[in-house]
PDB file of C-alpha atoms and ligand atoms in Angstrom:
ATOM      1  CA  UNK A   1      33.985 -37.214 -22.346  1.00  0.00           C
ATOM      2  CA  UNK A   2      34.829 -34.489 -19.660  1.00  0.00           C
ATOM      3  CA  UNK A   3      38.490 -34.732 -17.922  1.00  0.00           C
ATOM      4  CA  UNK A   4      38.315 -35.446 -14.474  1.00  0.00           C
ATOM      5  CA  UNK A   5      40.161 -32.673 -13.586  1.00  0.00           C
ATOM      6  CA  UNK A   6      36.958 -30.458 -14.360  1.00  0.00           C
ATOM      7  CA  UNK A   7      34.750 -32.499 -11.802  1.00  0.00           C
ATOM      8  CA  UNK A   8      35.564 -29.981  -8.840  1.00  0.00           C
ATOM      9  CA  UNK A   9      37.121 -26.865  -9.744  1.00  0.00           C
ATOM     10  CA  UNK A  10      38.329 -24.777  -7.243  1.00  0.00           C
ATOM     11  CA  UNK A  11      35.810 -26.198  -4.650  1.00  0.00           C
ATOM     12  CA  UNK A  12      37.006 -25.555  -0.828  1.00  0.00           C
ATOM     13  CA  UNK A  13      36.577 -28.774   0.682  1.00  0.00           C
ATOM     14  CA  UNK A  14      37.801 -30.376   3.965  1.00  0.00           C
ATOM     15  CA  UNK A  15      38.951 -34.202   4.394  1.00  0.00           C
ATOM     16  CA  UNK A  16      38.051 -34.396   8.191  1.00  0.00           C
ATOM     17  CA  UNK A  17      39.351 -37.634  10.185  1.00  0.00           C
ATOM     18  CA  UNK A  18      40.957 -39.488  13.107  1.00  0.00           C
ATOM     19  CA  UNK A  19      44.210 -40.243  11.136  1.00  0.00           C
ATOM     20  CA  UNK A  20      46.004 -39.007   8.227  1.00  0.00           C
ATOM     21  CA  UNK A  21      46.739 -42.428   6.807  1.00  0.00           C
ATOM     22  CA  UNK A  22      43.099 -43.003   6.353  1.00  0.00           C
ATOM     23  CA  UNK A  23      42.328 -39.256   4.499  1.00  0.00           C
ATOM     24  CA  UNK A  24      45.049 -39.436   2.309  1.00  0.00           C
ATOM     25  CA  UNK A  25      43.791 -41.430  -0.161  1.00  0.00           C
ATOM     26  CA  UNK A  26      40.587 -39.462  -0.301  1.00  0.00           C
ATOM     27  CA  UNK A  27      42.693 -36.315  -0.202  1.00  0.00           C
ATOM     28  CA  UNK A  28      44.352 -37.163  -3.164  1.00  0.00           C
ATOM     29  CA  UNK A  29      41.694 -38.888  -5.207  1.00  0.00           C
ATOM     30  CA  UNK A  30      39.642 -35.029  -4.858  1.00  0.00           C
ATOM     31  CA  UNK A  31      42.663 -32.847  -5.226  1.00  0.00           C
ATOM     32  CA  UNK A  32      43.190 -34.267  -8.597  1.00  0.00           C
ATOM     33  CA  UNK A  33      39.752 -33.531  -9.463  1.00  0.00           C
ATOM     34  CA  UNK A  34      40.808 -30.077  -9.259  1.00  0.00           C
ATOM     35  CA  UNK A  35      39.252 -29.203  -5.554  1.00  0.00           C
ATOM     36  CA  UNK A  36      41.267 -27.097  -3.020  1.00  0.00           C
ATOM     37  CA  UNK A  37      41.267 -29.666  -0.664  1.00  0.00           C
ATOM     38  CA  UNK A  38      42.817 -29.312   3.396  1.00  0.00           C
ATOM     39  CA  UNK A  39      43.091 -32.013   5.690  1.00  0.00           C
ATOM     40  CA  UNK A  40      41.777 -31.915   8.690  1.00  0.00           C
ATOM     41  CA  UNK A  41      42.733 -34.297  11.827  1.00  0.00           C
ATOM     42  CA  UNK A  42      41.704 -34.432  15.493  1.00  0.00           C
ATOM     43  CA  UNK A  43      39.206 -35.650  17.867  1.00  0.00           C
ATOM     44  CA  UNK A  44      35.831 -34.994  17.352  1.00  0.00           C
ATOM     45  CA  UNK A  45      36.152 -31.668  19.684  1.00  0.00           C
ATOM     46  CA  UNK A  46      38.969 -30.331  17.662  1.00  0.00           C
ATOM     47  CA  UNK A  47      37.326 -30.824  14.357  1.00  0.00           C
ATOM     48  CA  UNK A  48      33.725 -29.262  15.442  1.00  0.00           C
ATOM     49  CA  UNK A  49      35.725 -26.251  16.452  1.00  0.00           C
ATOM     50  CA  UNK A  50      38.463 -26.022  13.225  1.00  0.00           C
ATOM     51  CA  UNK A  51      35.224 -26.182  10.883  1.00  0.00           C
ATOM     52  CA  UNK A  52      33.045 -24.232  12.688  1.00  0.00           C
ATOM     53  CA  UNK A  53      35.713 -21.791  12.604  1.00  0.00           C
ATOM     54  CA  UNK A  54      36.578 -21.860   8.915  1.00  0.00           C
ATOM     55  CA  UNK A  55      33.511 -23.673   7.372  1.00  0.00           C
ATOM     56  CA  UNK A  56      34.689 -25.431   3.416  1.00  0.00           C
ATOM     57  CA  UNK A  57      31.814 -25.623   1.059  1.00  0.00           C
ATOM     58  CA  UNK A  58      31.741 -29.339   1.937  1.00  0.00           C
ATOM     59  CA  UNK A  59      33.347 -31.771   4.451  1.00  0.00           C
ATOM     60  CA  UNK A  60      34.273 -35.150   3.054  1.00  0.00           C
ATOM     61  CA  UNK A  61      34.023 -37.360   6.616  1.00  0.00           C
ATOM     62  CA  UNK A  62      35.208 -40.735   7.562  1.00  0.00           C
ATOM     63  CA  UNK A  63      32.406 -43.246   7.364  1.00  0.00           C
ATOM     64  CA  UNK A  64      33.000 -43.859  11.280  1.00  0.00           C
ATOM     65  CA  UNK A  65      32.552 -40.015  12.044  1.00  0.00           C
ATOM     66  CA  UNK A  66      30.150 -38.528   9.572  1.00  0.00           C
ATOM     67  CA  UNK A  67      26.967 -38.858  11.371  1.00  0.00           C
ATOM     68  CA  UNK A  68      28.414 -37.610  14.729  1.00  0.00           C
ATOM     69  CA  UNK A  69      29.861 -34.832  12.921  1.00  0.00           C
ATOM     70  CA  UNK A  70      26.918 -33.908  11.165  1.00  0.00           C
ATOM     71  CA  UNK A  71      24.914 -34.169  14.039  1.00  0.00           C
ATOM     72  CA  UNK A  72      27.738 -31.595  15.839  1.00  0.00           C
ATOM     73  CA  UNK A  73      27.703 -28.964  13.119  1.00  0.00           C
ATOM     74  CA  UNK A  74      23.987 -28.775  12.348  1.00  0.00           C
ATOM     75  CA  UNK A  75      21.890 -30.321  14.998  1.00  0.00           C
ATOM     76  CA  UNK A  76      18.706 -29.393  13.587  1.00  0.00           C
ATOM     77  CA  UNK A  77      19.324 -30.261  10.554  1.00  0.00           C
ATOM     78  CA  UNK A  78      18.687 -26.736   9.096  1.00  0.00           C
ATOM     79  CA  UNK A  79      21.417 -27.102   6.297  1.00  0.00           C
ATOM     80  CA  UNK A  80      22.994 -23.977   8.221  1.00  0.00           C
ATOM     81  CA  UNK A  81      26.569 -24.951   7.923  1.00  0.00           C
ATOM     82  CA  UNK A  82      28.513 -27.230   5.189  1.00  0.00           C
ATOM     83  CA  UNK A  83      26.981 -30.762   3.908  1.00  0.00           C
ATOM     84  CA  UNK A  84      29.179 -33.685   5.842  1.00  0.00           C
ATOM     85  CA  UNK A  85      29.355 -36.863   3.571  1.00  0.00           C
ATOM     86  CA  UNK A  86      31.469 -39.891   3.421  1.00  0.00           C
ATOM     87  CA  UNK A  87      31.475 -40.719  -0.214  1.00  0.00           C
ATOM     88  CA  UNK A  88      33.687 -38.809  -2.211  1.00  0.00           C
ATOM     89  CA  UNK A  89      32.096 -39.282  -5.447  1.00  0.00           C
ATOM     90  CA  UNK A  90      29.043 -38.005  -4.222  1.00  0.00           C
ATOM     91  CA  UNK A  91      30.734 -34.399  -2.978  1.00  0.00           C
ATOM     92  CA  UNK A  92      29.850 -32.541  -6.474  1.00  0.00           C
ATOM     93  CA  UNK A  93      26.248 -33.295  -6.528  1.00  0.00           C
ATOM     94  CA  UNK A  94      25.875 -32.538  -2.791  1.00  0.00           C
ATOM     95  CA  UNK A  95      27.252 -29.321  -3.095  1.00  0.00           C
ATOM     96  CA  UNK A  96      25.222 -28.166  -6.328  1.00  0.00           C
ATOM     97  CA  UNK A  97      22.131 -29.605  -4.695  1.00  0.00           C
ATOM     98  CA  UNK A  98      23.036 -27.360  -1.577  1.00  0.00           C
ATOM     99  CA  UNK A  99      23.705 -24.060  -3.676  1.00  0.00           C
ATOM    100  CA  UNK A 100      20.416 -24.332  -5.198  1.00  0.00           C
ATOM    101  CA  UNK A 101      18.308 -24.825  -2.039  1.00  0.00           C
ATOM    102  CA  UNK A 102      20.511 -22.039  -1.004  1.00  0.00           C
ATOM    103  CA  UNK A 103      19.358 -19.881  -3.962  1.00  0.00           C
ATOM    104  CA  UNK A 104      15.877 -20.989  -3.729  1.00  0.00           C
ATOM    105  CA  UNK A 105      15.658 -20.264  -0.093  1.00  0.00           C
ATOM    106  CA  UNK A 106      17.261 -16.779  -1.260  1.00  0.00           C
ATOM    107  CA  UNK A 107      14.698 -15.939  -3.839  1.00  0.00           C
ATOM    108  CA  UNK A 108      11.985 -17.118  -1.539  1.00  0.00           C
ATOM    109  CA  UNK A 109      12.849 -14.536   0.730  1.00  0.00           C
ATOM    110  CA  UNK A 110      12.914 -11.888  -1.598  1.00  0.00           C
ATOM    111  CA  UNK A 111       9.845 -12.473  -3.139  1.00  0.00           C
ATOM    112  CA  UNK A 112       8.108 -13.089   0.218  1.00  0.00           C
ATOM    113  CA  UNK A 113       9.440  -9.559   1.452  1.00  0.00           C
ATOM    114  CA  UNK A 114       8.562  -7.777  -1.987  1.00  0.00           C
ATOM    115  CA  UNK A 115       4.996  -9.362  -2.020  1.00  0.00           C
ATOM    116  CA  UNK A 116       4.559  -7.971   1.837  1.00  0.00           C
ATOM    117  CA  UNK A 117       5.903  -4.711   0.611  1.00  0.00           C
ATOM    118  CA  UNK A 118       3.347  -4.798  -2.427  1.00  0.00           C
ATOM    119  CA  UNK A 119       0.432  -5.777   0.028  1.00  0.00           C
ATOM    120  CA  UNK A 120       1.000  -3.110   2.413  1.00  0.00           C
ATOM    121  CA  UNK A 121       1.258  -1.074  -0.131  1.00  0.00           C
ATOM    122  CA  UNK A 122      -1.680  -1.537  -1.750  1.00  0.00           C
ATOM    123  CA  UNK A 123      -3.613  -1.825   1.751  1.00  0.00           C
ATOM    124  CA  UNK A 124      -2.710   1.451   2.747  1.00  0.00           C
ATOM    125  CA  UNK A 125      -3.654   3.394  -0.722  1.00  0.00           C
ATOM    126  CA  UNK A 126      -7.011   1.663  -0.480  1.00  0.00           C
ATOM    127  CA  UNK A 127      -7.095   2.742   3.514  1.00  0.00           C
ATOM    128  CA  UNK A 128      -6.339   6.407   2.037  1.00  0.00           C
ATOM    129  CA  UNK A 129      -8.844   6.032  -0.872  1.00  0.00           C
ATOM    130  CA  UNK A 130     -11.530   4.902   1.162  1.00  0.00           C
ATOM    131  CA  UNK A 131     -10.959   7.842   3.742  1.00  0.00           C
ATOM    132  CA  UNK A 132     -10.925  10.555   0.871  1.00  0.00           C
ATOM    133  CA  UNK A 133     -14.392   8.887  -0.092  1.00  0.00           C
ATOM    134  CA  UNK A 134     -15.845   8.660   2.774  1.00  0.00           C
ATOM    135  CA  UNK A 135     -14.900  12.534   3.462  1.00  0.00           C
ATOM    136  CA  UNK A 136     -16.237  13.836   0.141  1.00  0.00           C
ATOM    137  CA  UNK A 137     -19.427  11.156   1.032  1.00  0.00           C
ATOM    138  CA  UNK A 138     -19.820  13.517   4.294  1.00  0.00           C
ATOM    139  CA  UNK A 139     -19.860  16.557   2.529  1.00  0.00           C
ATOM    140  CA  UNK A 140     -22.430  15.293   0.367  1.00  0.00           C
ATOM    141  CA  UNK A 141     -24.906  12.932   2.138  1.00  0.00           C
ATOM    142  CA  UNK A 142     -28.337  14.376   2.966  1.00  0.00           C
ATOM    143  CA  UNK A 143     -27.415  12.550   6.375  1.00  0.00           C
ATOM    144  CA  UNK A 144     -23.948  12.900   7.868  1.00  0.00           C
ATOM    145  CA  UNK A 145     -20.636  11.548   8.285  1.00  0.00           C
ATOM    146  CA  UNK A 146     -21.428  10.263  11.408  1.00  0.00           C
ATOM    147  CA  UNK A 147     -24.789   8.502   9.599  1.00  0.00           C
ATOM    148  CA  UNK A 148     -22.160   6.685   7.377  1.00  0.00           C
ATOM    149  CA  UNK A 149     -20.249   5.444   9.877  1.00  0.00           C
ATOM    150  CA  UNK A 150     -22.980   4.300  11.963  1.00  0.00           C
ATOM    151  CA  UNK A 151     -24.327   2.481   9.260  1.00  0.00           C
ATOM    152  CA  UNK A 152     -21.061   0.472   8.415  1.00  0.00           C
ATOM    153  CA  UNK A 153     -20.926  -0.325  12.213  1.00  0.00           C
ATOM    154  CA  UNK A 154     -24.859  -1.613  12.410  1.00  0.00           C
ATOM    155  CA  UNK A 155     -24.380  -3.572   9.366  1.00  0.00           C
ATOM    156  CA  UNK A 156     -21.044  -5.241  10.417  1.00  0.00           C
ATOM    157  CA  UNK A 157     -22.994  -6.289  13.547  1.00  0.00           C
ATOM    158  CA  UNK A 158     -26.094  -7.860  11.243  1.00  0.00           C
ATOM    159  CA  UNK A 159     -23.256  -9.714   9.304  1.00  0.00           C
ATOM    160  CA  UNK A 160     -21.717 -11.299  12.254  1.00  0.00           C
ATOM    161  CA  UNK A 161     -24.555 -12.109  13.803  1.00  0.00           C
ATOM    162  CA  UNK A 162     -25.862 -13.813  10.430  1.00  0.00           C
ATOM    163  CA  UNK A 163     -22.764 -15.900  10.761  1.00  0.00           C
ATOM    164  CA  UNK A 164     -21.245 -14.156   7.831  1.00  0.00           C
ATOM    165  CA  UNK A 165     -17.007 -15.220   8.101  1.00  0.00           C
ATOM    166  CA  UNK A 166     -15.017 -12.754   9.745  1.00  0.00           C
ATOM    167  CA  UNK A 167     -13.302 -11.318   6.590  1.00  0.00           C
ATOM    168  CA  UNK A 168     -16.778 -10.671   5.006  1.00  0.00           C
ATOM    169  CA  UNK A 169     -17.623  -8.865   8.101  1.00  0.00           C
ATOM    170  CA  UNK A 170     -14.669  -6.465   8.090  1.00  0.00           C
ATOM    171  CA  UNK A 171     -15.367  -5.651   4.440  1.00  0.00           C
ATOM    172  CA  UNK A 172     -18.979  -4.815   5.135  1.00  0.00           C
ATOM    173  CA  UNK A 173     -18.020  -2.489   8.251  1.00  0.00           C
ATOM    174  CA  UNK A 174     -15.349  -0.770   5.728  1.00  0.00           C
ATOM    175  CA  UNK A 175     -17.637  -0.402   2.738  1.00  0.00           C
ATOM    176  CA  UNK A 176     -20.830  -0.088   3.786  1.00  0.00           C
ATOM    177  CA  UNK A 177     -20.029   3.409   4.980  1.00  0.00           C
ATOM    178  CA  UNK A 178     -19.920   4.135   1.186  1.00  0.00           C
ATOM    179  CA  UNK A 179     -23.266   3.427   0.216  1.00  0.00           C
ATOM    180  CA  UNK A 180     -24.409   6.782  -0.615  1.00  0.00           C
ATOM    181  CA  UNK A 181     -21.464   8.232  -2.308  1.00  0.00           C
ATOM    182  CA  UNK A 182     -23.510   8.583  -5.517  1.00  0.00           C
ATOM    183  CA  UNK A 183     -25.491  11.277  -3.817  1.00  0.00           C
ATOM    184  CA  UNK A 184     -22.104  13.277  -4.579  1.00  0.00           C
ATOM    185  CA  UNK A 185     -23.675  13.540  -7.936  1.00  0.00           C
ATOM    186  CA  UNK A 186     -27.010  14.878  -6.860  1.00  0.00           C
ATOM    187  CA  UNK A 187     -28.332  18.421  -6.910  1.00  0.00           C
ATOM    188  CA  UNK A 188     -28.411  20.432  -3.573  1.00  0.00           C
ATOM    189  CA  UNK A 189     -31.607  21.512  -4.528  1.00  0.00           C
ATOM    190  CA  UNK A 190     -32.993  18.241  -4.688  1.00  0.00           C
ATOM    191  CA  UNK A 191     -30.746  16.257  -2.074  1.00  0.00           C
ATOM    192  CA  UNK A 192     -31.349  19.265   0.608  1.00  0.00           C
ATOM    193  CA  UNK A 193     -34.592  19.792  -0.394  1.00  0.00           C
ATOM    194  CA  UNK A 194     -37.010  20.280   3.173  1.00  0.00           C
ATOM    195  CA  UNK A 195     -40.338  18.686   2.135  1.00  0.00           C
ATOM    196  CA  UNK A 196     -40.896  16.015  -0.024  1.00  0.00           C
ATOM    197  CA  UNK A 197     -39.816  15.576  -3.365  1.00  0.00           C
ATOM    198  CA  UNK A 198     -41.659  15.169  -6.570  1.00  0.00           C
ATOM    199  CA  UNK A 199     -42.194  11.902  -8.469  1.00  0.00           C
ATOM    200  CA  UNK A 200     -38.930  13.428 -10.927  1.00  0.00           C
ATOM    201  CA  UNK A 201     -36.813  14.904  -8.288  1.00  0.00           C
ATOM    202  CA  UNK A 202     -36.903  11.273  -6.834  1.00  0.00           C
ATOM    203  CA  UNK A 203     -36.179   9.671  -9.719  1.00  0.00           C
ATOM    204  CA  UNK A 204     -32.918  11.970 -10.151  1.00  0.00           C
ATOM    205  CA  UNK A 205     -32.271  10.709  -6.116  1.00  0.00           C
ATOM    206  CA  UNK A 206     -33.057   6.784  -7.733  1.00  0.00           C
ATOM    207  CA  UNK A 207     -29.506   7.592  -9.510  1.00  0.00           C
ATOM    208  CA  UNK A 208     -27.291   7.472  -6.574  1.00  0.00           C
ATOM    209  CA  UNK A 209     -27.046   3.699  -6.781  1.00  0.00           C
ATOM    210  CA  UNK A 210     -26.141   3.583  -9.801  1.00  0.00           C
ATOM    211  CA  UNK A 211     -23.679   6.663  -9.767  1.00  0.00           C
ATOM    212  CA  UNK A 212     -22.080   5.441  -6.712  1.00  0.00           C
ATOM    213  CA  UNK A 213     -21.464   1.794  -7.930  1.00  0.00           C
ATOM    214  CA  UNK A 214     -19.770   3.439 -11.056  1.00  0.00           C
ATOM    215  CA  UNK A 215     -17.712   5.570  -8.638  1.00  0.00           C
ATOM    216  CA  UNK A 216     -16.364   2.263  -6.793  1.00  0.00           C
ATOM    217  CA  UNK A 217     -16.398   0.310  -9.768  1.00  0.00           C
ATOM    218  CA  UNK A 218     -13.139  -1.305 -11.405  1.00  0.00           C
ATOM    219  CA  UNK A 219     -11.183  -1.386  -8.176  1.00  0.00           C
ATOM    220  CA  UNK A 220      -8.709  -4.508  -8.204  1.00  0.00           C
ATOM    221  CA  UNK A 221      -9.893  -4.895  -4.140  1.00  0.00           C
ATOM    222  CA  UNK A 222     -12.172  -7.150  -2.710  1.00  0.00           C
ATOM    223  CA  UNK A 223     -13.175  -4.295  -0.622  1.00  0.00           C
ATOM    224  CA  UNK A 224     -13.722  -2.238  -3.293  1.00  0.00           C
ATOM    225  CA  UNK A 225     -16.099  -4.522  -5.221  1.00  0.00           C
ATOM    226  CA  UNK A 226     -17.981  -5.303  -1.746  1.00  0.00           C
ATOM    227  CA  UNK A 227     -18.495  -1.494  -1.932  1.00  0.00           C
ATOM    228  CA  UNK A 228     -19.637  -1.530  -5.565  1.00  0.00           C
ATOM    229  CA  UNK A 229     -22.007  -4.034  -4.602  1.00  0.00           C
ATOM    230  CA  UNK A 230     -23.724  -2.450  -1.798  1.00  0.00           C
ATOM    231  CA  UNK A 231     -23.612   1.137  -3.280  1.00  0.00           C
ATOM    232  CA  UNK A 232     -25.717  -0.281  -6.626  1.00  0.00           C
ATOM    233  CA  UNK A 233     -27.969  -2.637  -4.458  1.00  0.00           C
ATOM    234  CA  UNK A 234     -28.721  -0.645  -1.008  1.00  0.00           C
ATOM    235  CA  UNK A 235     -32.085  -0.186  -2.418  1.00  0.00           C
ATOM    236  CA  UNK A 236     -33.314  -3.295  -3.779  1.00  0.00           C
ATOM    237  CA  UNK A 237     -36.236  -4.799  -1.649  1.00  0.00           C
ATOM    238  CA  UNK A 238     -37.151  -8.313  -1.075  1.00  0.00           C
ATOM    239  CA  UNK A 239     -40.217  -8.378  -3.007  1.00  0.00           C
ATOM    240  CA  UNK A 240     -38.228  -6.619  -6.349  1.00  0.00           C
ATOM    241  CA  UNK A 241     -40.007  -3.329  -6.170  1.00  0.00           C
ATOM    242  CA  UNK A 242     -36.513  -1.599  -5.242  1.00  0.00           C
ATOM    243  CA  UNK A 243     -34.062  -0.217  -7.445  1.00  0.00           C
ATOM    244  CA  UNK A 244     -32.166   0.223  -9.345  1.00  0.00           C
ATOM    245  CA  UNK A 245     -32.502  -3.450 -10.724  1.00  0.00           C
ATOM    246  CA  UNK A 246     -35.456  -4.720  -9.315  1.00  0.00           C
ATOM    247  CA  UNK A 247     -33.593  -7.720  -7.715  1.00  0.00           C
ATOM    248  CA  UNK A 248     -35.684  -9.751  -5.484  1.00  0.00           C
ATOM    249  CA  UNK A 249     -35.035 -12.221  -2.588  1.00  0.00           C
ATOM    250  CA  UNK A 250     -31.533 -13.959  -2.666  1.00  0.00           C
ATOM    251  CA  UNK A 251     -30.812 -12.431  -5.850  1.00  0.00           C
ATOM    252  CA  UNK A 252     -30.185  -9.564  -3.984  1.00  0.00           C
ATOM    253  CA  UNK A 253     -26.412  -9.790  -2.572  1.00  0.00           C
ATOM    254  CA  UNK A 254     -26.756 -10.319   1.121  1.00  0.00           C
ATOM    255  CA  UNK A 255     -23.864  -7.289   2.087  1.00  0.00           C
ATOM    256  CA  UNK A 256     -26.593  -5.512   0.237  1.00  0.00           C
ATOM    257  CA  UNK A 257     -29.641  -6.361   2.287  1.00  0.00           C
ATOM    258  CA  UNK A 258     -28.069  -6.151   5.398  1.00  0.00           C
ATOM    259  CA  UNK A 259     -27.276  -2.387   4.438  1.00  0.00           C
ATOM    260  CA  UNK A 260     -30.316  -1.756   3.290  1.00  0.00           C
ATOM    261  CA  UNK A 261     -31.934  -2.540   6.605  1.00  0.00           C
ATOM    262  CA  UNK A 262     -29.420  -0.726   8.633  1.00  0.00           C
ATOM    263  CA  UNK A 263     -29.665   2.330   6.442  1.00  0.00           C
ATOM    264  CA  UNK A 264     -33.243   2.478   6.747  1.00  0.00           C
ATOM    265  CA  UNK A 265     -33.002   2.107  10.931  1.00  0.00           C
ATOM    266  CA  UNK A 266     -30.567   4.642  10.856  1.00  0.00           C
ATOM    267  CA  UNK A 267     -32.418   6.953   9.021  1.00  0.00           C
ATOM    268  CA  UNK A 268     -35.886   6.403  10.550  1.00  0.00           C
ATOM    269  CA  UNK A 269     -33.931   7.186  14.273  1.00  0.00           C
ATOM    270  CA  UNK A 270     -32.424  10.457  13.129  1.00  0.00           C
ATOM    271  CA  UNK A 271     -34.194  13.568  12.093  1.00  0.00           C
ATOM    272  CA  UNK A 272     -34.564  14.548   8.453  1.00  0.00           C
ATOM    273  CA  UNK A 273     -35.575  17.790   7.017  1.00  0.00           C
ATOM    274  CA  UNK A 274     -39.032  16.790   6.451  1.00  0.00           C
ATOM    275  CA  UNK A 275     -39.558  14.701   9.314  1.00  0.00           C
ATOM    276  CA  UNK A 276     -38.983  13.951  13.027  1.00  0.00           C
ATOM    277  CA  UNK A 277     -37.150  11.087  14.233  1.00  0.00           C
ATOM    278  CA  UNK A 278     -38.628   7.554  15.437  1.00  0.00           C
ATOM    279  CA  UNK A 279     -37.844   6.475  18.910  1.00  0.00           C
ATOM    280  CA  UNK A 280     -35.523   3.029  18.343  1.00  0.00           C
ATOM    281  CA  UNK A 281     -38.313   1.055  19.553  1.00  0.00           C
ATOM    282  CA  UNK A 282     -40.640   2.707  17.311  1.00  0.00           C
ATOM    283  CA  UNK A 283     -38.173   2.282  14.167  1.00  0.00           C
ATOM    284  CA  UNK A 284     -37.352  -1.354  15.541  1.00  0.00           C
ATOM    285  CA  UNK A 285     -41.429  -1.944  14.773  1.00  0.00           C
ATOM    286  CA  UNK A 286     -41.083  -0.235  11.247  1.00  0.00           C
ATOM    287  CA  UNK A 287     -38.166  -2.474  10.089  1.00  0.00           C
ATOM    288  CA  UNK A 288     -40.201  -5.662  11.724  1.00  0.00           C
ATOM    289  CA  UNK A 289     -43.039  -4.273   9.474  1.00  0.00           C
ATOM    290  CA  UNK A 290     -40.949  -4.405   6.749  1.00  0.00           C
ATOM    291  CA  UNK A 291     -39.808  -8.484   6.908  1.00  0.00           C
ATOM    292  CA  UNK A 292     -40.567  -9.836   3.711  1.00  0.00           C
ATOM    293  CA  UNK A 293     -41.450  -6.763   2.032  1.00  0.00           C
ATOM    294  CA  UNK A 294     -38.999  -4.407   1.913  1.00  0.00           C
ATOM    295  CA  UNK A 295     -36.323  -6.657   4.015  1.00  0.00           C
ATOM    296  CA  UNK A 296     -34.737  -9.698   3.783  1.00  0.00           C
ATOM    297  CA  UNK A 297     -36.598 -11.576   6.940  1.00  0.00           C
ATOM    298  CA  UNK A 298     -33.582 -13.518   8.200  1.00  0.00           C
ATOM    299  CA  UNK A 299     -31.931  -9.745   8.537  1.00  0.00           C
ATOM    300  CA  UNK A 300     -34.895  -8.600  10.250  1.00  0.00           C
ATOM    301  CA  UNK A 301     -34.523 -11.607  12.576  1.00  0.00           C
ATOM    302  CA  UNK A 302     -31.175 -10.980  13.515  1.00  0.00           C
ATOM    303  CA  UNK A 303     -31.687  -7.054  14.073  1.00  0.00           C
ATOM    304  CA  UNK A 304     -34.691  -7.980  16.284  1.00  0.00           C
ATOM    305  CA  UNK A 305     -32.251  -9.483  18.612  1.00  0.00           C
ATOM    306  CA  UNK A 306     -30.077  -6.424  19.244  1.00  0.00           C
ATOM    307  CA  UNK A 307     -32.222  -3.495  17.523  1.00  0.00           C
ATOM    308  CA  UNK A 308     -32.811  -2.114  21.430  1.00  0.00           C
ATOM    309  CA  UNK A 309     -29.258  -1.775  22.096  1.00  0.00           C
ATOM    310  CA  UNK A 310     -28.039  -0.328  18.921  1.00  0.00           C
TER     311      UNK A 310
HETATM  312 FE1  FE2 B 401     -28.937   5.322  -0.607  1.00  0.00          FE
HETATM  313 FE1  FE2 B 402     -27.676   6.242   3.993  1.00  0.00          FE
END
């Protein structure tokens, strides 16, 4: 059996009460258990002042003043000061629980700070990588850096209009500009060729979808996962005649269905090496004609709502 001397070794306690006679027996009992006990006697104001100035690890208060003393020392119950108890037998357990809670709070704040720092680091690394990829895409896209940005913007508007959650809208906004990143791997002779491509050349161009997806694959973030999906499927058609997989309808990821419309529209209204640009109205008509064959009819429907303003 453990000796009672071991119970409270060196624990700094204050016995608080209104008169010495009442607190003396408690003092003797706790001192016998090895605690470093001081007695403070006085009215409540004096006690509060003295205890706030030099707080012990726990306060054993006379039952008559226990509650009021606790309310004065820790009015919000935040456990910022020493625990106030009236039962001398509960000192050890109370102090241990308090220490554990303090340690737990400390650990929680260390973990929280570390995870915020990690998330910030990861986010800024992602943004950095994305920016570099975008620059690379801008050099090599047969359109321009501006095209990639316009597609991101239009795609995010369509996504919002379709009622996608705000988080997905933001991801599409940032991921859509990378849709043609795979064109980095297509030779200039094909990519920049004025005039129509031969069938073989077109087959080479088509590989940009899978090549782009490969560049973006394996990223740990949601952003790169969305970008990969868009790059891979932005040339799928609603009727299943697109590439690379020939997915049809709802099997095509919605982000890719959206970017498909935004990409084609932007290409139509801007000049290309092999043809003149269309007016926004003519391009919107062309998109409308593709509803249900080339494009998701729901995406075309929301596109039609504001196509003349984009
Ligand atoms: Fe493309
Ligand atoms: Fe494009």
